[in-house]
Amino acid sequence: MQDTRPAKPLSQSELPGATLPGAEPLGAGPAGSDAMGHEGPLAGVRIVDFSRVLSGPYCTALLADLGAEVIKVETPAGDDYRHVAPFERGESALFTQVNRGKKSVVLDLKTPEGVQAAYALARTADAVVENFRPGVADRLGIGWDTLHAINPSLIYLSISGFGQTGPDAAKPAYDVIIQGLCGIMDVTGQPDGPPTLVGEALADVVAGLFGSWALLAALAGRERKARVQSGGQGTAMQGMAAPPGGRRIDLSMFEAMMSLMVTSTSTYLFSGQVPGRVGNRHPLSSPFGFYRAADGYFSIAVLNNRLFRAVCETIGAEDLMDDSRFASDSARSQHDHVLRERIEAWSASRSVADILACLDRAGVPGGPMQTVDQALSCPQAQARNMVLPIDDPRLPDARLVRQPAIFDGHVPAHLSRAPALGEHTEEILKSLGVVGDSSASA
């Protein structure tokens, strides 16, 4: 039975510090930089973000983390994620997580004034991100053809469920739909149980991750073109006008998930065998999975004969070392049930901590199975400062998980807050010379 008790929040005393050893903290500073003057890799890059909910906002949150100026364009009602629980003091945890470090501009794209303001933003943008269903951006007047004509150097990323073409292009898509279609549910769960949904909105997050990767590649290509044209004297990000190097990126959640399924798809395409559910073990290797202990579960990861022999010596199963059934990784996988019985006969009376100590002495890779609260507060997460406070007076005690990449040893002292709805509308539109009410509903 699943433990439904709420995880105990980390207290201030349990909160990790702001730096890794030898690193300086990041704090409030100019856009794209920290209080110490360290610029993020994307400082000076402007992203106009028409996306909402999860896939697009996650993509642009990663870019904001790296110093990009992300201008989130919202309807007068705001992103749907603003209204999704859980809430803290009226602020959505999910919205805060995936819209950190952005600016919010409210535009009603169903009015001529709103569309003209969007054009003004596009003229100044390095990239645009949208995750409407195919055809919607065009109907709103902010499609690729229109914005590329306004700004020939624009990188335009479209994230959708199924891509801009194909028989399913116009269909709506959510994570649960994509997980069912791509096959990942069919290979997740126990062999004698039903297909199982992965316990995270994986399709959205993976699409956002691939989206940030693709957008950065397009920006790098454009910058390379700028360097070539300038004779190596500078780049567009250093004050030059960007060269006409615009690209349209068509990314689908469906294809992102298929690309992620490296083991399952390659197995089928090479062997013709349809992968099935194998439970808490690796589908191709053994012993490689989770096993029962007296007080929980632990993992073992063995990919070669040397490590297999070390496992056998550790659990007192030396008789298996020269057994032909276990002579190779593929042979061991075929007889995984035998290995599981022998491993769990040894582990059932031992604690996870004792088992992992034995494996560690033998040089066998393994680890415990942790709950989310245990993972967030474990020594490794604390040492790496994975959980950080949010620089937001509305949420004085709130903390979130940072993005994982650390540049030059610098870790943020805090995460930048998510914007209030329309917080930066006047500031940004005024800087663009836009007059009139672009946010009023028609």
CSV table of C-alpha atoms in Angstrom, one decimal:
chain,number,residue,atom,x,y,z
A,1,MET,CA,0.0,0.0,0.0
A,2,GLN,CA,1.3,3.4,-0.9
A,3,ASP,CA,2.3,5.7,2.0
A,4,THR,CA,0.1,8.7,1.5
A,5,ARG,CA,1.4,10.7,4.5
A,6,PRO,CA,2.7,14.2,3.4
A,7,ALA,CA,6.5,14.5,3.4
A,8,LYS,CA,7.9,16.6,6.2
A,9,PRO,CA,9.2,19.8,4.7
A,10,LEU,CA,12.9,20.6,5.2
A,11,SER,CA,13.4,23.0,8.0
A,12,GLN,CA,15.7,26.1,7.7
A,13,SER,CA,18.3,24.2,9.7
A,14,GLU,CA,18.1,21.3,7.2
A,15,LEU,CA,18.3,23.6,4.2
A,16,PRO,CA,21.6,23.1,2.2
A,17,GLY,CA,24.1,25.9,2.1
A,18,ALA,CA,24.5,28.2,-0.9
A,19,THR,CA,27.8,27.1,-2.3
A,20,LEU,CA,29.9,24.1,-3.1
A,21,PRO,CA,33.3,24.1,-1.5
A,22,GLY,CA,35.4,26.8,-3.0
A,23,ALA,CA,32.4,28.4,-4.8
A,24,GLU,CA,31.0,31.9,-4.4
A,25,PRO,CA,27.3,32.3,-3.9
A,26,LEU,CA,25.0,33.8,-6.6
A,27,GLY,CA,22.6,36.5,-5.6
A,28,ALA,CA,20.5,39.3,-7.0
A,29,GLY,CA,22.3,41.2,-9.8
A,30,PRO,CA,21.7,42.5,-13.3
A,31,ALA,CA,19.6,40.4,-15.7
A,32,GLY,CA,21.5,37.3,-16.6
A,33,SER,CA,24.2,37.8,-13.9
A,34,ASP,CA,24.6,37.3,-10.2
A,35,ALA,CA,25.6,39.6,-7.3
A,36,MET,CA,29.3,38.7,-7.9
A,37,GLY,CA,29.1,39.8,-11.5
A,38,HIS,CA,29.1,36.2,-12.9
A,39,GLU,CA,27.1,36.1,-16.1
A,40,GLY,CA,25.0,33.2,-17.0
A,41,PRO,CA,25.9,31.5,-20.3
A,42,LEU,CA,22.8,32.9,-21.9
A,43,ALA,CA,23.1,36.5,-20.6
A,44,GLY,CA,21.8,38.9,-23.3
A,45,VAL,CA,19.5,36.3,-24.9
A,46,ARG,CA,15.9,37.3,-25.1
A,47,ILE,CA,13.2,34.5,-25.3
A,48,VAL,CA,9.6,35.4,-25.9
A,49,ASP,CA,7.5,32.5,-24.4
A,50,PHE,CA,4.0,32.0,-25.6
A,51,SER,CA,3.8,28.5,-24.1
A,52,ARG,CA,1.7,27.4,-21.1
A,53,VAL,CA,1.2,24.5,-18.7
A,54,LEU,CA,4.3,22.3,-18.6
A,55,SER,CA,6.4,21.3,-21.7
A,56,GLY,CA,7.1,24.9,-23.0
A,57,PRO,CA,7.4,26.5,-19.6
A,58,TYR,CA,9.8,23.8,-18.4
A,59,CYS,CA,11.9,24.4,-21.5
A,60,THR,CA,12.1,28.2,-21.0
A,61,ALA,CA,12.7,27.8,-17.2
A,62,LEU,CA,15.9,25.9,-18.0
A,63,LEU,CA,16.9,28.8,-20.3
A,64,ALA,CA,16.1,31.4,-17.6
A,65,ASP,CA,18.2,29.4,-15.2
A,66,LEU,CA,21.1,30.0,-17.6
A,67,GLY,CA,20.7,33.7,-17.7
A,68,ALA,CA,18.3,34.3,-20.6
A,69,GLU,CA,15.7,36.9,-20.3
A,70,VAL,CA,12.4,35.0,-20.7
A,71,ILE,CA,9.3,37.1,-21.3
A,72,LYS,CA,6.3,35.0,-20.6
A,73,VAL,CA,3.3,36.1,-22.6
A,74,GLU,CA,0.0,35.3,-20.9
A,75,THR,CA,-3.7,35.8,-21.6
A,76,PRO,CA,-5.6,38.1,-19.2
A,77,ALA,CA,-6.7,34.9,-17.4
A,78,GLY,CA,-3.1,33.7,-17.0
A,79,ASP,CA,-1.5,30.4,-17.5
A,80,ASP,CA,-3.7,27.4,-16.5
A,81,TYR,CA,-0.8,26.3,-14.2
A,82,ARG,CA,-1.4,29.3,-12.0
A,83,HIS,CA,-4.6,27.6,-10.9
A,84,VAL,CA,-3.3,24.1,-10.3
A,85,ALA,CA,-2.7,22.8,-6.7
A,86,PRO,CA,-0.8,22.5,-4.4
A,87,PHE,CA,-0.8,26.1,-3.3
A,88,GLU,CA,1.2,28.0,-0.7
A,89,ARG,CA,-0.3,31.4,0.2
A,90,GLY,CA,-2.2,31.4,-3.1
A,91,GLU,CA,0.8,30.6,-5.3
A,92,SER,CA,0.9,27.4,-7.3
A,93,ALA,CA,3.9,25.1,-6.6
A,94,LEU,CA,3.9,23.8,-10.1
A,95,PHE,CA,3.6,27.2,-11.7
A,96,THR,CA,6.4,28.6,-9.5
A,97,GLN,CA,8.7,25.6,-10.3
A,98,VAL,CA,8.5,26.0,-14.1
A,99,ASN,CA,8.2,29.7,-14.4
A,100,ARG,CA,11.0,30.8,-12.1
A,101,GLY,CA,13.1,33.7,-13.2
A,102,LYS,CA,10.7,34.9,-15.9
A,103,LYS,CA,8.9,38.1,-16.6
A,104,SER,CA,5.1,38.2,-17.3
A,105,VAL,CA,3.5,40.3,-19.9
A,106,VAL,CA,-0.3,40.1,-20.4
A,107,LEU,CA,-1.4,40.3,-24.1
A,108,ASP,CA,-4.8,39.6,-25.5
A,109,LEU,CA,-3.9,38.1,-28.9
A,110,LYS,CA,-7.5,38.2,-30.0
A,111,THR,CA,-7.2,42.0,-30.3
A,112,PRO,CA,-5.2,43.9,-32.9
A,113,GLU,CA,-3.4,45.8,-30.1
A,114,GLY,CA,-2.3,42.6,-28.5
A,115,VAL,CA,-1.0,41.1,-31.8
A,116,GLN,CA,0.9,44.3,-32.6
A,117,ALA,CA,2.5,44.2,-29.1
A,118,ALA,CA,3.5,40.6,-29.8
A,119,TYR,CA,5.1,41.7,-33.1
A,120,ALA,CA,7.1,44.3,-31.2
A,121,LEU,CA,8.3,41.7,-28.8
A,122,ALA,CA,9.3,39.3,-31.7
A,123,ARG,CA,11.4,42.0,-33.3
A,124,THR,CA,13.6,42.1,-30.2
A,125,ALA,CA,13.7,38.4,-29.6
A,126,ASP,CA,16.4,35.9,-30.2
A,127,ALA,CA,13.9,33.0,-29.9
A,128,VAL,CA,10.2,32.3,-29.6
A,129,VAL,CA,8.7,29.3,-27.9
A,130,GLU,CA,5.1,28.1,-28.3
A,131,ASN,CA,3.2,24.9,-27.5
A,132,PHE,CA,-0.1,25.5,-29.2
A,133,ARG,CA,-1.8,22.8,-31.2
A,134,PRO,CA,-0.6,23.1,-34.9
A,135,GLY,CA,-2.4,25.9,-36.6
A,136,VAL,CA,-3.4,27.8,-33.5
A,137,ALA,CA,-0.3,30.1,-33.6
A,138,ASP,CA,-1.0,31.0,-37.2
A,139,ARG,CA,-4.7,31.8,-36.4
A,140,LEU,CA,-3.5,34.1,-33.6
A,141,GLY,CA,-1.2,35.9,-36.0
A,142,ILE,CA,2.1,34.7,-34.3
A,143,GLY,CA,3.0,31.7,-36.5
A,144,TRP,CA,6.4,31.1,-37.9
A,145,ASP,CA,5.9,32.6,-41.3
A,146,THR,CA,4.6,35.9,-39.8
A,147,LEU,CA,7.3,36.3,-37.1
A,148,HIS,CA,10.1,35.1,-39.3
A,149,ALA,CA,9.2,37.8,-41.8
A,150,ILE,CA,9.3,40.4,-39.0
A,151,ASN,CA,12.6,39.0,-37.6
A,152,PRO,CA,14.6,36.9,-40.1
A,153,SER,CA,17.1,35.9,-37.4
A,154,LEU,CA,14.4,34.4,-35.1
A,155,ILE,CA,14.7,30.9,-33.7
A,156,TYR,CA,11.1,29.6,-33.5
A,157,LEU,CA,10.4,26.5,-31.4
A,158,SER,CA,7.1,24.7,-31.6
A,159,ILE,CA,6.4,22.0,-29.1
A,160,SER,CA,3.3,19.9,-29.7
A,161,GLY,CA,1.9,16.5,-29.0
A,162,PHE,CA,2.6,15.0,-32.4
A,163,GLY,CA,4.4,17.5,-34.5
A,164,GLN,CA,3.3,19.9,-37.2
A,165,THR,CA,2.6,17.1,-39.7
A,166,GLY,CA,1.1,13.6,-39.8
A,167,PRO,CA,-2.3,12.1,-39.2
A,168,ASP,CA,-2.3,12.9,-35.5
A,169,ALA,CA,-0.9,16.5,-35.7
A,170,ALA,CA,-4.2,18.2,-34.8
A,171,LYS,CA,-5.0,16.0,-31.9
A,172,PRO,CA,-4.7,17.2,-28.3
A,173,ALA,CA,-2.0,15.6,-26.2
A,174,TYR,CA,-1.2,15.3,-22.5
A,175,ASP,CA,1.4,13.3,-20.7
A,176,VAL,CA,-1.0,10.4,-20.0
A,177,ILE,CA,-1.9,10.1,-23.7
A,178,ILE,CA,1.7,10.2,-24.9
A,179,GLN,CA,2.8,7.6,-22.3
A,180,GLY,CA,0.1,5.3,-23.5
A,181,LEU,CA,0.9,5.8,-27.2
A,182,CYS,CA,4.7,5.6,-27.1
A,183,GLY,CA,4.9,2.2,-25.4
A,184,ILE,CA,6.6,3.2,-22.1
A,185,MET,CA,3.5,2.1,-20.1
A,186,ASP,CA,3.6,-1.3,-21.8
A,187,VAL,CA,7.1,-1.9,-20.5
A,188,THR,CA,6.5,-0.5,-17.1
A,189,GLY,CA,5.1,-2.6,-14.2
A,190,GLN,CA,5.1,-6.2,-13.1
A,191,PRO,CA,5.0,-9.0,-15.7
A,192,ASP,CA,1.7,-10.3,-14.4
A,193,GLY,CA,0.2,-6.8,-13.8
A,194,PRO,CA,-1.3,-4.1,-16.0
A,195,PRO,CA,0.7,-1.4,-17.9
A,196,THR,CA,1.7,1.3,-15.5
A,197,LEU,CA,1.9,5.0,-15.8
A,198,VAL,CA,5.3,6.5,-14.9
A,199,GLY,CA,4.9,8.6,-11.8
A,200,GLU,CA,5.9,11.9,-13.3
A,201,ALA,CA,4.7,14.0,-16.3
A,202,LEU,CA,7.6,12.5,-18.2
A,203,ALA,CA,6.5,13.3,-21.7
A,204,ASP,CA,6.0,17.0,-21.0
A,205,VAL,CA,9.3,17.3,-19.1
A,206,VAL,CA,11.3,15.4,-21.7
A,207,ALA,CA,9.8,17.5,-24.6
A,208,GLY,CA,10.8,20.6,-22.7
A,209,LEU,CA,14.3,19.3,-22.1
A,210,PHE,CA,14.8,18.4,-25.8
A,211,GLY,CA,13.3,21.8,-26.7
A,212,SER,CA,15.9,23.7,-24.7
A,213,TRP,CA,18.6,21.5,-26.3
A,214,ALA,CA,17.4,22.1,-29.8
A,215,LEU,CA,16.9,25.8,-29.2
A,216,LEU,CA,20.4,26.2,-27.8
A,217,ALA,CA,21.8,24.3,-30.9
A,218,ALA,CA,20.0,26.7,-33.2
A,219,LEU,CA,21.3,29.7,-31.3
A,220,ALA,CA,24.9,28.3,-31.4
A,221,GLY,CA,24.6,27.8,-35.1
A,222,ARG,CA,23.4,31.4,-35.6
A,223,GLU,CA,26.2,32.7,-33.4
A,224,ARG,CA,28.8,30.7,-35.4
A,225,LYS,CA,27.4,32.3,-38.6
A,226,ALA,CA,27.7,35.7,-36.9
A,227,ARG,CA,31.4,35.1,-36.1
A,228,VAL,CA,32.1,34.0,-39.6
A,229,GLN,CA,30.5,37.1,-41.1
A,230,SER,CA,32.3,39.3,-38.7
A,231,GLY,CA,35.7,37.7,-39.3
A,232,GLY,CA,35.8,36.3,-35.8
A,233,GLN,CA,35.5,39.8,-34.2
A,234,GLY,CA,32.3,39.3,-32.2
A,235,THR,CA,28.9,37.7,-32.0
A,236,ALA,CA,25.3,38.9,-32.1
A,237,MET,CA,25.1,38.3,-28.3
A,238,GLN,CA,27.9,40.9,-27.9
A,239,GLY,CA,26.0,43.7,-29.4
A,240,MET,CA,25.9,43.0,-33.2
A,241,ALA,CA,22.7,42.7,-35.1
A,242,ALA,CA,21.9,39.0,-35.5
A,243,PRO,CA,22.5,37.7,-39.0
A,244,PRO,CA,19.5,36.2,-40.9
A,245,GLY,CA,19.9,32.7,-39.5
A,246,GLY,CA,16.5,32.0,-38.3
A,247,ARG,CA,15.3,28.4,-37.9
A,248,ARG,CA,12.0,26.7,-37.2
A,249,ILE,CA,12.2,23.8,-34.8
A,250,ASP,CA,9.3,21.3,-34.9
A,251,LEU,CA,9.4,19.1,-31.7
A,252,SER,CA,6.7,16.6,-30.6
A,253,MET,CA,6.2,15.0,-27.2
A,254,PHE,CA,5.5,11.7,-28.9
A,255,GLU,CA,8.9,11.7,-30.7
A,256,ALA,CA,10.7,13.0,-27.6
A,257,MET,CA,9.4,10.0,-25.6
A,258,MET,CA,10.3,7.5,-28.4
A,259,SER,CA,13.8,8.9,-28.5
A,260,LEU,CA,14.1,8.6,-24.8
A,261,MET,CA,13.2,4.8,-24.9
A,262,VAL,CA,16.7,3.7,-25.9
A,263,THR,CA,16.6,0.2,-24.5
A,264,SER,CA,13.1,-0.8,-25.6
A,265,THR,CA,13.2,0.6,-29.2
A,266,SER,CA,16.7,-0.6,-30.0
A,267,THR,CA,15.9,-4.1,-28.6
A,268,TYR,CA,12.9,-4.4,-30.9
A,269,LEU,CA,14.5,-2.8,-34.0
A,270,PHE,CA,17.5,-5.2,-33.8
A,271,SER,CA,15.9,-8.4,-32.6
A,272,GLY,CA,12.2,-8.1,-33.7
A,273,GLN,CA,11.2,-9.1,-30.1
A,274,VAL,CA,8.6,-6.8,-28.6
A,275,PRO,CA,9.8,-5.8,-25.1
A,276,GLY,CA,7.5,-6.6,-22.2
A,277,ARG,CA,7.2,-5.7,-18.5
A,278,VAL,CA,9.9,-7.1,-16.3
A,279,GLY,CA,9.1,-5.4,-13.0
A,280,ASN,CA,11.9,-3.8,-10.9
A,281,ARG,CA,14.8,-5.2,-12.9
A,282,HIS,CA,16.7,-4.3,-16.1
A,283,PRO,CA,15.2,-6.0,-19.1
A,284,LEU,CA,18.5,-7.2,-20.5
A,285,SER,CA,21.0,-7.6,-17.6
A,286,SER,CA,21.0,-9.5,-14.3
A,287,PRO,CA,21.5,-9.1,-11.4
A,288,PHE,CA,20.5,-5.6,-12.2
A,289,GLY,CA,17.5,-4.3,-10.3
A,290,PHE,CA,15.8,-3.9,-6.9
A,291,TYR,CA,15.7,-6.6,-4.2
A,292,ARG,CA,13.9,-7.0,-0.9
A,293,ALA,CA,15.7,-6.4,2.4
A,294,ALA,CA,14.4,-6.7,6.0
A,295,ASP,CA,13.5,-3.0,6.1
A,296,GLY,CA,13.1,-1.9,2.5
A,297,TYR,CA,14.6,-2.3,-0.9
A,298,PHE,CA,18.1,-2.0,-2.4
A,299,SER,CA,19.5,-2.1,-5.9
A,300,ILE,CA,22.4,-4.1,-7.4
A,301,ALA,CA,23.8,-3.2,-10.8
A,302,VAL,CA,26.0,-5.9,-12.4
A,303,LEU,CA,27.1,-5.7,-16.1
A,304,ASN,CA,30.2,-8.0,-16.2
A,305,ASN,CA,31.5,-11.3,-14.9
A,306,ARG,CA,33.9,-9.7,-12.4
A,307,LEU,CA,31.1,-8.0,-10.6
A,308,PHE,CA,28.9,-11.1,-10.8
A,309,ARG,CA,31.6,-13.1,-9.0
A,310,ALA,CA,31.9,-10.4,-6.4
A,311,VAL,CA,28.1,-10.6,-5.7
A,312,CYS,CA,28.4,-14.4,-5.5
A,313,GLU,CA,31.2,-14.2,-2.9
A,314,THR,CA,29.3,-11.5,-0.9
A,315,ILE,CA,26.1,-13.5,-0.6
A,316,GLY,CA,27.8,-16.9,-0.1
A,317,ALA,CA,26.7,-18.3,-3.5
A,318,GLU,CA,30.1,-19.3,-4.9
A,319,ASP,CA,28.4,-22.4,-6.5
A,320,LEU,CA,26.9,-20.1,-9.1
A,321,MET,CA,30.2,-18.7,-10.2
A,322,ASP,CA,30.9,-21.6,-12.6
A,323,ASP,CA,27.4,-22.5,-13.4
A,324,SER,CA,26.8,-22.3,-17.2
A,325,ARG,CA,23.4,-20.6,-16.6
A,326,PHE,CA,25.2,-17.6,-15.4
A,327,ALA,CA,28.3,-17.5,-17.6
A,328,SER,CA,27.4,-14.3,-19.4
A,329,ASP,CA,25.2,-11.3,-18.9
A,330,SER,CA,22.5,-12.5,-21.4
A,331,ALA,CA,22.5,-16.0,-19.8
A,332,ARG,CA,22.1,-14.5,-16.4
A,333,SER,CA,19.2,-12.4,-17.6
A,334,GLN,CA,17.4,-15.6,-18.8
A,335,HIS,CA,17.7,-17.0,-15.4
A,336,ASP,CA,17.1,-13.9,-13.4
A,337,HIS,CA,14.5,-15.6,-11.2
A,338,VAL,CA,17.1,-18.0,-9.8
A,339,LEU,CA,19.5,-15.2,-9.0
A,340,ARG,CA,16.7,-13.2,-7.3
A,341,GLU,CA,15.8,-16.1,-5.1
A,342,ARG,CA,19.4,-16.5,-4.0
A,343,ILE,CA,20.0,-12.8,-3.4
A,344,GLU,CA,16.8,-12.3,-1.4
A,345,ALA,CA,17.4,-15.5,0.6
A,346,TRP,CA,20.6,-13.7,1.8
A,347,SER,CA,19.1,-10.2,2.0
A,348,ALA,CA,15.7,-10.8,3.6
A,349,SER,CA,17.1,-10.9,7.2
A,350,ARG,CA,19.5,-7.9,6.7
A,351,SER,CA,18.9,-4.2,6.8
A,352,VAL,CA,19.4,-2.1,3.7
A,353,ALA,CA,22.3,-0.3,5.4
A,354,ASP,CA,24.1,-3.6,6.2
A,355,ILE,CA,23.6,-4.9,2.7
A,356,LEU,CA,24.9,-1.8,1.1
A,357,ALA,CA,28.0,-1.8,3.4
A,358,CYS,CA,28.7,-5.4,2.2
A,359,LEU,CA,28.2,-4.5,-1.4
A,360,ASP,CA,30.4,-1.4,-1.0
A,361,ARG,CA,33.3,-3.5,0.5
A,362,ALA,CA,33.0,-5.9,-2.5
A,363,GLY,CA,33.0,-3.0,-5.0
A,364,VAL,CA,29.5,-3.9,-6.3
A,365,PRO,CA,27.4,-0.9,-7.3
A,366,GLY,CA,24.1,-0.5,-5.4
A,367,GLY,CA,21.9,1.9,-3.5
A,368,PRO,CA,18.8,2.2,-1.4
A,369,MET,CA,15.3,3.0,-2.7
A,370,GLN,CA,14.4,6.4,-1.2
A,371,THR,CA,11.1,8.2,-1.0
A,372,VAL,CA,10.9,11.7,-2.4
A,373,ASP,CA,11.4,13.4,1.0
A,374,GLN,CA,14.4,11.2,1.7
A,375,ALA,CA,16.0,12.0,-1.6
A,376,LEU,CA,15.5,15.8,-1.1
A,377,SER,CA,17.1,15.7,2.4
A,378,CYS,CA,19.8,13.0,1.8
A,379,PRO,CA,23.5,14.0,2.4
A,380,GLN,CA,24.3,14.1,-1.4
A,381,ALA,CA,21.4,16.4,-2.2
A,382,GLN,CA,22.5,18.7,0.7
A,383,ALA,CA,26.1,18.7,-0.3
A,384,ARG,CA,25.2,19.7,-3.9
A,385,ASN,CA,22.6,22.3,-2.7
A,386,MET,CA,19.8,20.8,-4.8
A,387,VAL,CA,17.0,22.4,-2.7
A,388,LEU,CA,17.1,26.2,-2.6
A,389,PRO,CA,15.0,28.9,-1.2
A,390,ILE,CA,13.0,31.1,-3.6
A,391,ASP,CA,13.7,34.8,-3.6
A,392,ASP,CA,10.0,35.7,-3.2
A,393,PRO,CA,8.5,37.7,-0.3
A,394,ARG,CA,5.2,36.1,-1.1
A,395,LEU,CA,6.7,32.7,-0.2
A,396,PRO,CA,9.2,33.3,2.6
A,397,ASP,CA,9.6,29.6,3.5
A,398,ALA,CA,9.2,28.0,0.1
A,399,ARG,CA,12.0,26.0,-1.5
A,400,LEU,CA,12.3,24.2,-4.8
A,401,VAL,CA,14.8,22.0,-6.7
A,402,ARG,CA,17.3,23.8,-8.9
A,403,GLN,CA,18.4,22.8,-12.4
A,404,PRO,CA,21.3,20.3,-12.2
A,405,ALA,CA,24.1,21.9,-14.2
A,406,ILE,CA,26.8,23.8,-12.2
A,407,PHE,CA,29.0,26.2,-14.2
A,408,ASP,CA,32.4,27.0,-12.9
A,409,GLY,CA,31.5,25.8,-9.4
A,410,HIS,CA,28.9,28.5,-8.8
A,411,VAL,CA,25.6,27.5,-7.2
A,412,PRO,CA,22.7,29.9,-6.8
A,413,ALA,CA,22.1,31.2,-3.2
A,414,HIS,CA,18.4,31.1,-4.2
A,415,LEU,CA,16.0,30.6,-7.1
A,416,SER,CA,14.5,33.6,-8.8
A,417,ARG,CA,10.8,33.8,-8.2
A,418,ALA,CA,8.0,33.3,-10.7
A,419,PRO,CA,6.3,36.6,-11.8
A,420,ALA,CA,2.9,37.8,-10.8
A,421,LEU,CA,0.4,37.9,-13.7
A,422,GLY,CA,1.2,40.8,-15.9
A,423,GLU,CA,3.8,42.1,-13.5
A,424,HIS,CA,6.1,43.4,-16.3
A,425,THR,CA,3.6,44.4,-18.9
A,426,GLU,CA,3.9,48.1,-18.6
A,427,GLU,CA,7.7,48.1,-18.1
A,428,ILE,CA,8.4,45.9,-21.2
A,429,LEU,CA,5.8,47.4,-23.6
A,430,LYS,CA,7.0,50.9,-22.6
A,431,SER,CA,10.6,49.9,-23.5
A,432,LEU,CA,9.3,48.8,-26.9
A,433,GLY,CA,7.4,52.0,-27.5
A,434,VAL,CA,4.1,50.2,-27.5
A,435,VAL,CA,1.2,52.5,-26.5
A,436,GLY,CA,-2.4,51.6,-25.8
A,437,ASP,CA,-4.0,48.7,-23.8
A,438,SER,CA,-2.7,45.5,-25.3
A,439,SER,CA,-4.0,43.3,-22.5
A,440,ALA,CA,-7.6,44.3,-22.6
A,441,SER,CA,-10.0,41.5,-23.7
A,442,ALA,CA,-11.9,42.0,-26.9
